[in-house]
Tab-separated table of C-alpha atoms and ligand atoms in Angstrom:
chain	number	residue	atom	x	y	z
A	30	UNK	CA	0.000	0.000	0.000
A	31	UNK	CA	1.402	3.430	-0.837
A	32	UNK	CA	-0.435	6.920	-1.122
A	33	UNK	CA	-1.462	10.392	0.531
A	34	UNK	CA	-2.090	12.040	3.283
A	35	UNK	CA	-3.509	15.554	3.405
A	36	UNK	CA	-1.126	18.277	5.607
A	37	UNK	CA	-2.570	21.326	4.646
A	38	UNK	CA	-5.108	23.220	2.927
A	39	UNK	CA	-5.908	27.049	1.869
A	40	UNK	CA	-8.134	29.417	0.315
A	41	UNK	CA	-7.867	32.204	-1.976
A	42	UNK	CA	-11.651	33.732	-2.161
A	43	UNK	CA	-12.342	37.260	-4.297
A	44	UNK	CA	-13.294	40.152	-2.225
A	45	UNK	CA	-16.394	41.030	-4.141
A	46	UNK	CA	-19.765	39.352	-3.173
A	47	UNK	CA	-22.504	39.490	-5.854
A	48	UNK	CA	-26.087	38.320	-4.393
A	49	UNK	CA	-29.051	36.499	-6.130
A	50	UNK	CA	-30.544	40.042	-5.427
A	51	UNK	CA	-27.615	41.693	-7.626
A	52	UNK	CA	-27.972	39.514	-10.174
A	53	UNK	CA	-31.925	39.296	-10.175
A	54	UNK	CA	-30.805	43.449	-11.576
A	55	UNK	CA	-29.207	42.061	-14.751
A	56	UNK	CA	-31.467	39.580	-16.264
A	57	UNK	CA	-35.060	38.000	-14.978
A	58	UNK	CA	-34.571	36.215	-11.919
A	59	UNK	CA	-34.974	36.156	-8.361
A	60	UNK	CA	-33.946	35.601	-5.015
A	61	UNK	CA	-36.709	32.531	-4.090
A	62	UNK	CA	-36.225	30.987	-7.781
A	63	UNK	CA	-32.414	30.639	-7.625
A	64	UNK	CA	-32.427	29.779	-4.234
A	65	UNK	CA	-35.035	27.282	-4.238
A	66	UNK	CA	-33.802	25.357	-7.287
A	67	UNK	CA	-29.802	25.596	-6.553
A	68	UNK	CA	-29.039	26.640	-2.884
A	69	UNK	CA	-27.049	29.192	-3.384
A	70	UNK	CA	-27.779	32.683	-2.181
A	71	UNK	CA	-24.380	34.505	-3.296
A	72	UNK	CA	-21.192	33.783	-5.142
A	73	UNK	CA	-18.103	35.409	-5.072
A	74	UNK	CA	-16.276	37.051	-7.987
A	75	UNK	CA	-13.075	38.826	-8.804
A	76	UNK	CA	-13.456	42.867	-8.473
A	77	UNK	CA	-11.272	44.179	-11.660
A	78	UNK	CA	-7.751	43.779	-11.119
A	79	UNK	CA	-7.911	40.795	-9.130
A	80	UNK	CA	-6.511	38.055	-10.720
A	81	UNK	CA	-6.425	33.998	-10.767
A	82	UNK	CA	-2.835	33.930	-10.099
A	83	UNK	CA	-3.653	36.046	-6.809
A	84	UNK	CA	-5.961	33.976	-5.691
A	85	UNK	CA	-3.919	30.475	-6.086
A	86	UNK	CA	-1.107	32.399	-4.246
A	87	UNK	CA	-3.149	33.228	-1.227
A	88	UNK	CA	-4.566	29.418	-0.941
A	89	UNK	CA	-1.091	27.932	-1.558
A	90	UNK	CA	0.663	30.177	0.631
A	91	UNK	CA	-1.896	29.040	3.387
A	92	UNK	CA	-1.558	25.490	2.582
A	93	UNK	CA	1.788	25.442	2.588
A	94	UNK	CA	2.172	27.112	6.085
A	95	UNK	CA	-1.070	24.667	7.651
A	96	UNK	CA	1.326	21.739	6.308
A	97	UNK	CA	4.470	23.642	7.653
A	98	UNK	CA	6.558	23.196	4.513
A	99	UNK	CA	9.024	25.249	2.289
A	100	UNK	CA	8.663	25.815	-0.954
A	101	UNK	CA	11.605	24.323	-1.471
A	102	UNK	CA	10.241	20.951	-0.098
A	103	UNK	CA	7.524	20.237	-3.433
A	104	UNK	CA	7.730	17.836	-5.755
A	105	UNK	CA	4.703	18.290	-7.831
A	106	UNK	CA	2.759	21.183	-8.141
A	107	UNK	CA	-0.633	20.695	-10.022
A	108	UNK	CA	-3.653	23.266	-10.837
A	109	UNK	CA	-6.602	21.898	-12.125
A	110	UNK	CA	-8.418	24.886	-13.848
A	111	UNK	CA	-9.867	25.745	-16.717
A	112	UNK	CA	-9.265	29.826	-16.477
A	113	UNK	CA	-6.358	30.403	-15.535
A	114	UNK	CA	-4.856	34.042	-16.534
A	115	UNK	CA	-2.956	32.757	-19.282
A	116	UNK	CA	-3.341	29.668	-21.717
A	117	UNK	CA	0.463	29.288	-21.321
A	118	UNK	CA	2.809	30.046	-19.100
A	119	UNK	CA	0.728	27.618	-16.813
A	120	UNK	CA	-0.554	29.090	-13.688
A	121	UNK	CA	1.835	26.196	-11.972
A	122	UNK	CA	4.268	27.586	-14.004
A	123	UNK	CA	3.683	30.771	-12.313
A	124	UNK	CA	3.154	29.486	-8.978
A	125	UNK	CA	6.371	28.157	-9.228
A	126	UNK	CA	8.113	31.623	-9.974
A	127	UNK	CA	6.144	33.055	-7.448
A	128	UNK	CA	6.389	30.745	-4.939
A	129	UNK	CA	10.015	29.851	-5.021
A	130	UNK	CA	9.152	26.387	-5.862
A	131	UNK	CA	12.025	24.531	-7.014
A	132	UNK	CA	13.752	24.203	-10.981
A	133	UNK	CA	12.969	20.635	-10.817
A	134	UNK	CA	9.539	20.752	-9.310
A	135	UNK	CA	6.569	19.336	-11.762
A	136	UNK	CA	4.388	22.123	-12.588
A	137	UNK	CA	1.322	21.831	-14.623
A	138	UNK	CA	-2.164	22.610	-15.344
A	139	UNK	CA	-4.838	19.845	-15.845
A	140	UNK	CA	-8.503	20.120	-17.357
A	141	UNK	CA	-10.939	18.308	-16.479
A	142	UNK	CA	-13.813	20.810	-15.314
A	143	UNK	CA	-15.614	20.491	-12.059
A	144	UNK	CA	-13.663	17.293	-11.362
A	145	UNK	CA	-10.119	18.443	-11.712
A	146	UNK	CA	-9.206	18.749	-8.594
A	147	UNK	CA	-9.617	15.039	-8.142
A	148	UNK	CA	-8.087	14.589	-11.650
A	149	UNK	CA	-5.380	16.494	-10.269
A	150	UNK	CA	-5.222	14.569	-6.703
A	151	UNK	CA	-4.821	11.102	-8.493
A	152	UNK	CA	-1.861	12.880	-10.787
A	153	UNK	CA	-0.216	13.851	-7.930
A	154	UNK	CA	-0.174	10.312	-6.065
A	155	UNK	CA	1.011	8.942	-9.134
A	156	UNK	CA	3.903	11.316	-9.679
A	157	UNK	CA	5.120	11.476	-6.285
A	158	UNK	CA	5.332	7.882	-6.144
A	159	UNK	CA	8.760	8.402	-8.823
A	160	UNK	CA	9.437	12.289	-7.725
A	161	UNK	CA	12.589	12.695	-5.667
A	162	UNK	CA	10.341	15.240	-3.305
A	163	UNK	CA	7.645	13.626	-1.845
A	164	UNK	CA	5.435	16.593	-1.431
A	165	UNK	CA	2.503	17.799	-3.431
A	166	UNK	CA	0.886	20.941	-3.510
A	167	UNK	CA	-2.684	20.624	-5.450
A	168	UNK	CA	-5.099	23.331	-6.111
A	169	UNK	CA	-8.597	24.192	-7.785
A	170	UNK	CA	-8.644	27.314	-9.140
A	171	UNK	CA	-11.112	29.428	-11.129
A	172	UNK	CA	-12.172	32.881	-12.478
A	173	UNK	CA	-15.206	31.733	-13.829
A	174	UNK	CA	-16.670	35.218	-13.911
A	175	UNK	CA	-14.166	35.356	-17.100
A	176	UNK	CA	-16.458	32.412	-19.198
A	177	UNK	CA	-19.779	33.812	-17.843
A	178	UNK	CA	-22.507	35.281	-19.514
A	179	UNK	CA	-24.306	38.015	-17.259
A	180	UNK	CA	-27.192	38.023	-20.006
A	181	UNK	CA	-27.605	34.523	-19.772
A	182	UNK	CA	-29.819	33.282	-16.727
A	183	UNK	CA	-29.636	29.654	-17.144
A	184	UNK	CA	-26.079	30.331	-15.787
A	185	UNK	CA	-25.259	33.158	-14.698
A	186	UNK	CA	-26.686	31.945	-11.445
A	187	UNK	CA	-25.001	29.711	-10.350
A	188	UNK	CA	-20.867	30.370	-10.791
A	189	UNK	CA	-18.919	32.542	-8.483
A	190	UNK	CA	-14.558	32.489	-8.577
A	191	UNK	CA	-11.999	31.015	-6.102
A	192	UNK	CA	-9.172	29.041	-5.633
A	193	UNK	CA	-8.198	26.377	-2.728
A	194	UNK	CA	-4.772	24.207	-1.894
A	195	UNK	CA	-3.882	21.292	-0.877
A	196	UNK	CA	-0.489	19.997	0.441
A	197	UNK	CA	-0.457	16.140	0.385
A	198	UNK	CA	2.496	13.752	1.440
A	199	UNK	CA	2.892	10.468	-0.560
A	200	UNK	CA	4.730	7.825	1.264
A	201	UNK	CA	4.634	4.081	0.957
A	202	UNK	CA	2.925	3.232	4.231
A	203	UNK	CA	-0.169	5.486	3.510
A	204	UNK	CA	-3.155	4.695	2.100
A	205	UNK	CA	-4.171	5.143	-1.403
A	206	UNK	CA	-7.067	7.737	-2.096
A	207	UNK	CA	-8.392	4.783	-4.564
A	208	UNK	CA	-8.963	7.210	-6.733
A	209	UNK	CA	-11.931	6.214	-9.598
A	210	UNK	CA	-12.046	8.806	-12.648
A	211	UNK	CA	-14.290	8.581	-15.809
A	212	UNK	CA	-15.406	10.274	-18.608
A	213	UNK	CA	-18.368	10.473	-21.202
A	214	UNK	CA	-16.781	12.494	-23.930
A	215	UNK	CA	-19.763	15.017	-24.549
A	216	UNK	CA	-19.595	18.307	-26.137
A	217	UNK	CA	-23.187	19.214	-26.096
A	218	UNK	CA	-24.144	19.583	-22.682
A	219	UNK	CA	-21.981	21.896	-21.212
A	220	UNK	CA	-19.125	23.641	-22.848
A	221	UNK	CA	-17.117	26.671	-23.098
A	222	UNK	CA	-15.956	26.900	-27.082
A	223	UNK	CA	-12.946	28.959	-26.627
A	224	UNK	CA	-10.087	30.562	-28.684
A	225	UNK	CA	-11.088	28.854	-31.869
A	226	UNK	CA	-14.213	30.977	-31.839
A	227	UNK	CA	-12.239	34.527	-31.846
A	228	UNK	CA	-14.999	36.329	-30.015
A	229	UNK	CA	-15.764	36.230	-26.144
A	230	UNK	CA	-16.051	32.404	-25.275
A	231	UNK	CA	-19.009	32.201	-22.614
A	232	UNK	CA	-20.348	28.553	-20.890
A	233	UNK	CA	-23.017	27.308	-22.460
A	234	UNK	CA	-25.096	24.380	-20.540
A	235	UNK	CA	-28.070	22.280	-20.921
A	236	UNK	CA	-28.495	22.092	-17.265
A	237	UNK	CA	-31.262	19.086	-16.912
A	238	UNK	CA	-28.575	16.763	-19.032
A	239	UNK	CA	-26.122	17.636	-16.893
A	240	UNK	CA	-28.145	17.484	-13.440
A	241	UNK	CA	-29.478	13.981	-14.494
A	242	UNK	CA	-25.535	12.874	-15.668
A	243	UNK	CA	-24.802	13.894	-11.995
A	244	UNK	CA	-27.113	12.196	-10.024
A	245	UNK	CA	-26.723	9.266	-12.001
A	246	UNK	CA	-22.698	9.204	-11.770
A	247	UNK	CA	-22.495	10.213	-8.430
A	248	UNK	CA	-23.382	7.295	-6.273
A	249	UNK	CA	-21.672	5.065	-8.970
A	250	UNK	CA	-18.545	6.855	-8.210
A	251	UNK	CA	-18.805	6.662	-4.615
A	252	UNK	CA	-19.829	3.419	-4.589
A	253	UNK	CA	-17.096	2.421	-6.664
A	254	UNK	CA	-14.196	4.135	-4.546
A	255	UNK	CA	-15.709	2.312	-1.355
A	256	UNK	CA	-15.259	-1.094	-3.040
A	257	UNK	CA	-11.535	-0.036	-4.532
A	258	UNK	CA	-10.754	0.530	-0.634
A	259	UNK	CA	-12.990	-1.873	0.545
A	260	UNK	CA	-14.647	0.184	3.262
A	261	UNK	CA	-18.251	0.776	3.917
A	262	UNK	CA	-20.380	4.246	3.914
A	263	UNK	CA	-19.920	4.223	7.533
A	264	UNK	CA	-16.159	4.313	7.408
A	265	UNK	CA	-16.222	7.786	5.833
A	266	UNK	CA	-16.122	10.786	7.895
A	267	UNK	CA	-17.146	13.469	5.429
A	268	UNK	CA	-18.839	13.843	2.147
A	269	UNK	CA	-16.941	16.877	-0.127
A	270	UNK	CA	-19.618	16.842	-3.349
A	271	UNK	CA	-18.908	19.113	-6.342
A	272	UNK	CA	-20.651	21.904	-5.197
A	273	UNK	CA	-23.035	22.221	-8.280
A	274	UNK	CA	-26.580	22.489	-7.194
A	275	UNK	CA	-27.744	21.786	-3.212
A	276	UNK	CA	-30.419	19.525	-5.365
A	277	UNK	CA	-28.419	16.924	-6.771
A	278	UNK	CA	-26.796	16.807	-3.610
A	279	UNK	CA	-29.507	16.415	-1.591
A	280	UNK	CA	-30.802	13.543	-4.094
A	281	UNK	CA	-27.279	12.242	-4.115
A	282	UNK	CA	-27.964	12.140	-0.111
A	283	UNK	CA	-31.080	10.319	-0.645
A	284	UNK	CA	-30.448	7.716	-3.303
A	285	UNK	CA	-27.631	6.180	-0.843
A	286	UNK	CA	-28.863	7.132	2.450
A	287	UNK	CA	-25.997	9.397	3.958
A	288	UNK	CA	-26.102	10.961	7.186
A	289	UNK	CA	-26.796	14.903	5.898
A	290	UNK	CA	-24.248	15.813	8.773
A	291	UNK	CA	-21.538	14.206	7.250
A	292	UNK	CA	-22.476	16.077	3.783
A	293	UNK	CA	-22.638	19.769	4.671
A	294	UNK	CA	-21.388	22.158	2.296
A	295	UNK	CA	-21.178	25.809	1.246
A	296	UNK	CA	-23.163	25.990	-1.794
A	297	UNK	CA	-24.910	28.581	-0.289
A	298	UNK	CA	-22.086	31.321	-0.148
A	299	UNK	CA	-19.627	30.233	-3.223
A	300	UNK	CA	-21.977	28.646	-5.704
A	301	UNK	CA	-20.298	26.514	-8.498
A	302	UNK	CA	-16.549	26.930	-8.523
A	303	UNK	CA	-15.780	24.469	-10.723
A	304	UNK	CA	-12.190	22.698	-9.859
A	305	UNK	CA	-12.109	25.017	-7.098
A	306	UNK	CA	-15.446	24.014	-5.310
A	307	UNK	CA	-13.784	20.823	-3.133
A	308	UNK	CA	-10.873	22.113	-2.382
A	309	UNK	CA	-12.638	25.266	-1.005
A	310	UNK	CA	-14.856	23.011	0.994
A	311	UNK	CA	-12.171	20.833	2.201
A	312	UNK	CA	-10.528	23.646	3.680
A	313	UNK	CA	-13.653	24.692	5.531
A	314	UNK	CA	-14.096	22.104	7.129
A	315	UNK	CA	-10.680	21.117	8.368
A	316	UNK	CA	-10.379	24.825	9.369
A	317	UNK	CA	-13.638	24.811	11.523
A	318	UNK	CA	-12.933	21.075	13.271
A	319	UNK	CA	-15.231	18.972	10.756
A	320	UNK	CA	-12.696	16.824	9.297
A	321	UNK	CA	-10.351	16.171	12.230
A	322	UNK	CA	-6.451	14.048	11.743
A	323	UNK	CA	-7.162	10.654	11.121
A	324	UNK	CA	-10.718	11.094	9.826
A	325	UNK	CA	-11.409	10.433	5.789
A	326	UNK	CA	-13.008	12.990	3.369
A	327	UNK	CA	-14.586	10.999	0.384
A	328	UNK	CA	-14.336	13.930	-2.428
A	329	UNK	CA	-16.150	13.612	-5.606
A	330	UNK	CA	-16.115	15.784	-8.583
A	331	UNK	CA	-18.197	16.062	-11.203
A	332	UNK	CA	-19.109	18.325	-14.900
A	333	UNK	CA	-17.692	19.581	-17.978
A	334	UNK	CA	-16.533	16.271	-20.117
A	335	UNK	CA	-18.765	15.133	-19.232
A	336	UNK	CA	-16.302	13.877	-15.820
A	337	UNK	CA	-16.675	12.326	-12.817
A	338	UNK	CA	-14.253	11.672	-10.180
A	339	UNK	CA	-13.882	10.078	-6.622
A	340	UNK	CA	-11.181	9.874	-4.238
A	341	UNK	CA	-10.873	9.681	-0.412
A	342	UNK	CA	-8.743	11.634	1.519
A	343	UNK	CA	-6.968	11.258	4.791
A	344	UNK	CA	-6.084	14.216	7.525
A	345	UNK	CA	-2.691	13.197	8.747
B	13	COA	N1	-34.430	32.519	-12.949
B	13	COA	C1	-35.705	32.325	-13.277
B	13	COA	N2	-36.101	31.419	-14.169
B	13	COA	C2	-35.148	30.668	-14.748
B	13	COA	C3	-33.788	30.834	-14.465
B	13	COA	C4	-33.445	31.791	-13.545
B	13	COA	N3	-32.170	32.023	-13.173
B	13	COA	N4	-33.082	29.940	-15.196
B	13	COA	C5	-33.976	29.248	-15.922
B	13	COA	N5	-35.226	29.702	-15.657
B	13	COA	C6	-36.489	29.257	-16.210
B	13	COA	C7	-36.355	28.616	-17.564
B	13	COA	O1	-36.333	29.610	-18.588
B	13	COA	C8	-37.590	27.776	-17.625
B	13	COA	O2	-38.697	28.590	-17.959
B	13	COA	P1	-39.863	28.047	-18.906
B	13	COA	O3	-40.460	26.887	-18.163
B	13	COA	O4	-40.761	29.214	-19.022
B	13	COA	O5	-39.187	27.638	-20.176
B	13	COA	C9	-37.774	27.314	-16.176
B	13	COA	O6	-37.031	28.240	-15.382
B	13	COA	C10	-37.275	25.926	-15.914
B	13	COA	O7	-36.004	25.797	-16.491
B	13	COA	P2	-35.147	24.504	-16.295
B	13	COA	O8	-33.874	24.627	-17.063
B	13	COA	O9	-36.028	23.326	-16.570
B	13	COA	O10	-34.867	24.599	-14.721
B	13	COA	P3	-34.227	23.531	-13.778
B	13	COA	O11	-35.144	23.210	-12.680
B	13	COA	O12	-33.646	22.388	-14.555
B	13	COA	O13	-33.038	24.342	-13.132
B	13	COA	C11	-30.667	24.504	-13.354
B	13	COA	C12	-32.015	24.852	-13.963
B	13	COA	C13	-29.569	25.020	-14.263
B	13	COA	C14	-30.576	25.153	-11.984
B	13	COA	C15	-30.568	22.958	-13.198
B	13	COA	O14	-30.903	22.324	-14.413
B	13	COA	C16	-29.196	22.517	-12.814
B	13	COA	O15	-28.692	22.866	-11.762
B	13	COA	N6	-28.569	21.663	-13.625
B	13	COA	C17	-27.267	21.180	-13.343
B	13	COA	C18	-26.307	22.272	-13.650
B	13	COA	C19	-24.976	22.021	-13.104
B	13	COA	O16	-24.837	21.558	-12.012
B	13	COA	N7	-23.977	22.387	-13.895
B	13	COA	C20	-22.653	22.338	-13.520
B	13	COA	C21	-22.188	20.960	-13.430
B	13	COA	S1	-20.620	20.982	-12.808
């Protein structure tokens, strides 16, 4: 058995808040609709000037002093995004500038929508199993205010911006986070077109596809990364869903009978952060004494890809 432990975490969350009340001022909405079919009340978003790069700095910079680790002292560094400031240099590339991380550290970005930050988990266990460092500093980040279209109220709802960290350890005599990834190559449900249009690229989603796709995946996935570890539901200490819509979590909740304590989130105040929803949540809760060392977080991602990913997580 060989795998990670989670040190540290961190958050880097925009200063400006933007209501359901704000946004009922740009296009037809309200307050009751968007909270009653999604949860989420306000959303955060970057004020002009404030950047994606600023806001993996702050959560890595946390992370990294939670863990109580040097730069100096990662391996791997990988951002699962999919807007970061610049399509290249990388924003690891930048983090690792910025940082100080070391010449030899890996530093990448990753893809894979509302699930990358699992994606990017499961990388990092699997590089740090050859890297000379054994450290790994992870992050979901995302200015998703960038790709979204404040005319647009099928969407505009529910995204707000963020970033969060992780610092993980690999080492032989931890457990794996049985990690269990998929993917349903679709490019009709939700999608942001990008350069090859030439003209500002915004998300486009057909959101009952995509709300059925998740509460179909969902328990698979979890499911799935119980038997890979061959633990029960009990044996998990926390629940860190994709924070998408309250709904599907709540049917999520349902379908395999969870305790809702062990499946809080913060839907509510961040709305859909892509990549950067669970790590945002993770650090939550193991800043306000949910998720305690020793205890396991079960995180599952879901979205754009369509993707779906599962992993669980120990506090060391
Ligand atoms: N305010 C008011 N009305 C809205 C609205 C809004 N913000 N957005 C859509 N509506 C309207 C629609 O125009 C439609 O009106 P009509 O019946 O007159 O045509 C009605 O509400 C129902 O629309 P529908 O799309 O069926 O609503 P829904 O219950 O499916 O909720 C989502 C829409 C987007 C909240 C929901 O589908 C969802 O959350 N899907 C998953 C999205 C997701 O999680 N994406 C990210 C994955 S990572």
């Amino acid at each position: 058995m060989s795998g990670l432990k989670l040190l540290g975490t961190g958050s880097g969350v925009p200063s400006e808040i933007l209501t359901n009340d704000d946004l009922a001022k740009l296009v037809d909405t309200s307050d009751e609709w968007i909270t009653t079919r999604t949860g989420i009340s306000s959303r955060r978003r970057c004020a002009p000037g404030e950047t994606h790069t600023q806001l993996c700095l702050t959560a890595a910079r946390q992370a990294l002093d939670r863990a109580g680790l040097n730069p100096e002292q990662i391996g791997v560094c990988v951002v699962a995004t999919l807007t970061p400031d610049r399509l290249t240099p990388a924003a690891a590339c930048v983090l690792q500038k910025e940082l100080g991380l070391g010449e030899d550290t890996v530093c990448f970005d990753l893809n894979a929508a509302c699930s990358g930050f699992v994606y990017a988990l499961y990388t990092a266990q699997c590089l740090l199993a050859a890297a000379p460092r054994k450290y790994g500093l992870v992050l979901g980040a995302e200015v998703l205010s960038r790709v979204t279209d404040y005319t647009d109220r099928g969407t505009c709802v529910l995204f707000g911006d963020g970033a969060g960290a992780a610092v993980v350890e690999w080492r032989e005599d931890y457990p794996s986070i049985h990690a269990v990834l998929g993917c349903r190559g679709n490019t009709e449900s939700l999608l942001i077109p990008g350069v090859a249009v030439g003209v500002p690229s915004y998300i486009h989603m057909d959101g009952q596809p995509v709300f059925r796709f998740a509460v179909e995946v969902v328990p698979q996935c979890i499911t799935q990364v119980l038997d890979k570890a061959g633990i029960s539901l009990d044996d998990v200490d926390r629940f860190v869903f994709h924070q998408a819509n309250q709904r599907i979590i709540d049917m999520v909740v349902k379908k395999l009978k969870l305790p809702v304590e062990k499946c809080t989130g913060n839907i509510a105040r961040r709305g859909n952060t892509s990549a950067a929803s669970v790590p945002l949540l993770l650090d939550e809760l193991v800043r306000g004494g949910s998720l305690r060392s020793g205890q396991r977080a079960l995180c599952v991602g879901f979205g754009g890809g369509l993707t779906w990913a599962g992993a669980l997580l120990e506090l060391a």
